[in-house]
XYZ file of C-alpha atoms in Angstrom:
220
model
C 0.326 -19.401 -67.116
C 4.082 -19.520 -66.258
C 4.767 -20.657 -62.724
C 7.217 -18.686 -60.568
C 8.590 -19.606 -57.119
C 9.614 -16.772 -54.792
C 12.357 -17.432 -52.217
C 12.910 -15.114 -49.271
C 16.179 -13.957 -47.727
C 17.933 -14.561 -44.451
C 15.995 -13.223 -41.403
C 12.890 -13.217 -43.630
C 9.969 -15.543 -44.331
C 7.284 -16.121 -46.912
C 5.582 -13.099 -45.447
C 8.427 -10.964 -46.756
C 7.444 -11.921 -50.307
C 3.709 -11.302 -50.053
C 3.861 -7.785 -51.726
C 5.798 -9.235 -54.638
C 3.416 -12.186 -54.857
C 0.462 -9.804 -55.125
C 2.301 -7.710 -57.679
C 3.054 -10.674 -59.930
C -0.207 -12.566 -59.539
C -1.775 -11.354 -62.759
C 1.194 -12.378 -64.854
C 2.321 -15.597 -63.118
C 1.111 -18.549 -61.161
C 2.954 -17.500 -58.050
C 4.194 -19.889 -55.343
C 6.030 -18.721 -52.178
C 8.163 -21.058 -50.081
C 9.079 -20.485 -46.431
C 12.390 -22.155 -45.491
C 12.576 -24.238 -42.360
C 13.569 -22.307 -39.236
C 11.784 -19.173 -40.572
C 8.227 -17.754 -40.362
C 7.008 -20.033 -37.636
C 8.529 -23.208 -39.147
C 10.829 -25.325 -37.044
C 14.027 -26.733 -38.423
C 17.733 -26.175 -38.831
C 19.302 -23.383 -40.852
C 21.605 -24.552 -43.666
C 21.676 -23.980 -47.414
C 21.517 -27.748 -47.930
C 18.382 -27.974 -45.800
C 16.775 -25.109 -47.649
C 17.512 -26.721 -50.963
C 15.784 -29.871 -49.781
C 12.812 -27.699 -48.709
C 12.720 -26.282 -52.214
C 12.861 -29.608 -54.083
C 10.129 -31.006 -51.767
C 8.022 -27.875 -52.445
C 8.374 -28.289 -56.187
C 7.315 -31.930 -55.955
C 4.375 -31.216 -53.657
C 3.083 -28.528 -55.950
C 3.841 -30.468 -59.189
C 6.009 -27.598 -60.459
C 8.029 -28.568 -63.552
C 10.823 -26.236 -64.652
C 9.354 -23.078 -63.036
C 10.954 -19.621 -63.122
C 12.458 -18.827 -59.708
C 13.207 -15.492 -58.062
C 15.528 -15.587 -55.068
C 16.057 -12.570 -52.910
C 19.444 -12.438 -51.071
C 19.897 -15.916 -49.486
C 17.004 -17.235 -51.595
C 19.062 -16.649 -54.703
C 21.908 -18.676 -53.224
C 19.542 -21.524 -52.506
C 18.178 -21.429 -56.087
C 21.680 -21.680 -57.587
C 22.703 -24.350 -55.122
C 19.613 -26.408 -56.038
C 20.135 -26.001 -59.803
C 23.793 -26.911 -59.453
C 22.960 -30.159 -57.667
C 19.916 -30.962 -59.775
C 20.467 -29.400 -63.241
C 17.435 -28.411 -65.331
C 15.251 -27.960 -62.213
C 14.380 -24.452 -63.228
C 13.654 -22.700 -66.519
C 15.390 -19.519 -65.338
C 16.844 -18.112 -62.074
C 16.683 -14.444 -61.211
C 18.553 -13.302 -58.103
C 18.556 -9.969 -56.231
C 21.190 -8.892 -53.768
C 22.614 -12.355 -53.319
C 25.949 -12.545 -51.455
C 28.300 -15.118 -53.003
C 31.650 -14.255 -51.431
C 31.870 -16.248 -48.227
C 35.031 -16.746 -46.129
C 35.720 -16.531 -42.393
C 36.389 -12.757 -42.495
C 33.244 -11.988 -44.463
C 31.153 -14.167 -42.214
C 32.580 -12.505 -39.068
C 31.666 -9.082 -40.474
C 28.109 -10.178 -41.201
C 27.683 -11.910 -37.794
C 28.687 -8.775 -35.911
C 25.431 -7.227 -37.098
C 23.341 -10.196 -35.828
C 23.158 -9.613 -32.145
C 19.428 -9.692 -31.255
C 19.825 -7.922 -27.984
C 21.571 -4.957 -29.588
C 19.154 -4.971 -32.460
C 16.179 -4.830 -30.054
C 17.828 -1.926 -28.173
C 19.121 0.102 -31.049
C 16.618 -0.662 -33.836
C 13.348 -1.513 -32.096
C 11.241 -1.049 -35.293
C 13.326 -3.644 -37.098
C 13.029 -5.946 -34.142
C 9.291 -5.564 -34.200
C 9.325 -6.279 -37.941
C 11.309 -9.512 -37.376
C 8.921 -10.532 -34.576
C 5.995 -10.291 -36.965
C 7.970 -12.102 -39.687
C 8.584 -15.170 -37.496
C 5.712 -15.384 -35.062
C 4.819 -17.563 -33.224
C 8.510 -18.523 -33.086
C 11.244 -16.369 -31.515
C 12.960 -13.968 -33.970
C 15.957 -13.771 -31.676
C 16.505 -17.532 -32.063
C 16.230 -17.172 -35.825
C 18.838 -14.407 -35.777
C 21.246 -16.414 -33.668
C 20.751 -19.415 -35.903
C 21.387 -17.271 -38.946
C 24.631 -16.097 -37.466
C 25.729 -19.704 -36.887
C 24.751 -20.584 -40.480
C 26.831 -17.687 -41.876
C 29.837 -18.736 -39.809
C 29.500 -22.261 -41.307
C 29.229 -20.800 -44.774
C 32.381 -18.770 -44.117
C 34.279 -21.904 -43.157
C 32.941 -24.031 -45.969
C 31.025 -22.195 -48.727
C 28.292 -24.490 -50.059
C 28.771 -23.306 -53.664
C 32.048 -23.572 -55.560
C 33.213 -22.975 -59.106
C 32.609 -26.631 -60.135
C 29.014 -26.437 -58.765
C 28.329 -23.284 -60.691
C 29.546 -24.834 -63.938
C 26.706 -27.309 -63.548
C 23.994 -24.665 -63.644
C 22.393 -25.132 -67.090
C 19.496 -22.712 -67.033
C 19.771 -18.984 -67.746
C 20.636 -16.881 -64.698
C 20.054 -13.149 -64.287
C 21.960 -11.599 -61.376
C 20.549 -8.325 -60.154
C 22.244 -5.981 -57.664
C 21.016 -2.722 -56.208
C 23.213 0.287 -56.887
C 23.074 1.189 -53.215
C 23.361 -2.300 -51.810
C 26.024 -2.127 -49.071
C 25.971 -5.850 -48.296
C 26.883 -7.243 -51.671
C 29.597 -5.940 -54.021
C 29.513 -5.658 -57.805
C 32.895 -7.363 -57.969
C 31.788 -10.523 -56.125
C 28.652 -10.725 -58.288
C 30.629 -10.372 -61.495
C 32.985 -13.209 -60.388
C 29.937 -15.508 -60.148
C 28.560 -14.309 -63.472
C 31.823 -15.344 -65.162
C 31.661 -18.749 -63.581
C 28.083 -19.448 -64.707
C 27.642 -20.886 -68.229
C 24.695 -18.636 -69.114
C 24.414 -15.549 -66.965
C 23.564 -11.865 -67.258
C 24.152 -9.069 -64.732
C 22.414 -5.761 -64.173
C 22.720 -2.946 -61.633
C 19.365 -1.503 -60.471
C 19.743 2.236 -60.133
C 18.928 3.637 -56.661
C 18.063 0.273 -55.187
C 19.180 -0.673 -51.649
C 19.521 -4.228 -50.238
C 16.217 -4.557 -48.323
C 13.527 -5.865 -50.640
C 10.976 -4.070 -48.557
C 12.320 -0.803 -50.068
C 12.198 -2.045 -53.641
C 9.795 -0.534 -56.137
C 8.285 -3.801 -57.290
C 7.805 -2.695 -60.841
C 11.573 -2.545 -61.147
C 11.721 -6.338 -61.428
C 9.236 -6.544 -64.310
C 11.800 -6.393 -67.088
C 13.779 -9.307 -65.673
C 11.050 -11.826 -64.882
């Protein structure tokens, strides 16, 4: 049975990927990684650290050339890892991954990451994040995520040379109604990858929690 590794997004954890894990379990040997600093794990938030988490996870589980699905930030980590260690994966599929990072973009994203305002204005989302990261503090995770994004804006971890090192096939997916990631920025990355495809998913928004899981079947 083909192995697949599922990678969660920023503000998420392995718990975010449980519905997809259950959906895919009859077709794949499914493994879900929780990045450090998320889901009750301690650690520092940085793409480089998450990539180390991923390579350690692959070694610990004896996973050789698995398929990997990365949601949002998880897709960025998958591409970063393959760029630094080519032929790590058989194929990478990303959904809603933001690739265009600069100081202005980071500042725009960070403005939405004020935990006190989130708790006041969107209490249901705050409660969701609390469950996602317990027993750790979701507010600390959000502040650390903001700091990570600022660092990515100043010094994006992936560049065009890195992307040219990605040897495996890559399928970039983007929801039609995703307001966090643009089609243009995704197409720029597609053109920089040696072996990439791109598809728009009709009616799909950014949050994976809103995704009809069967939508991914044709791409995995």
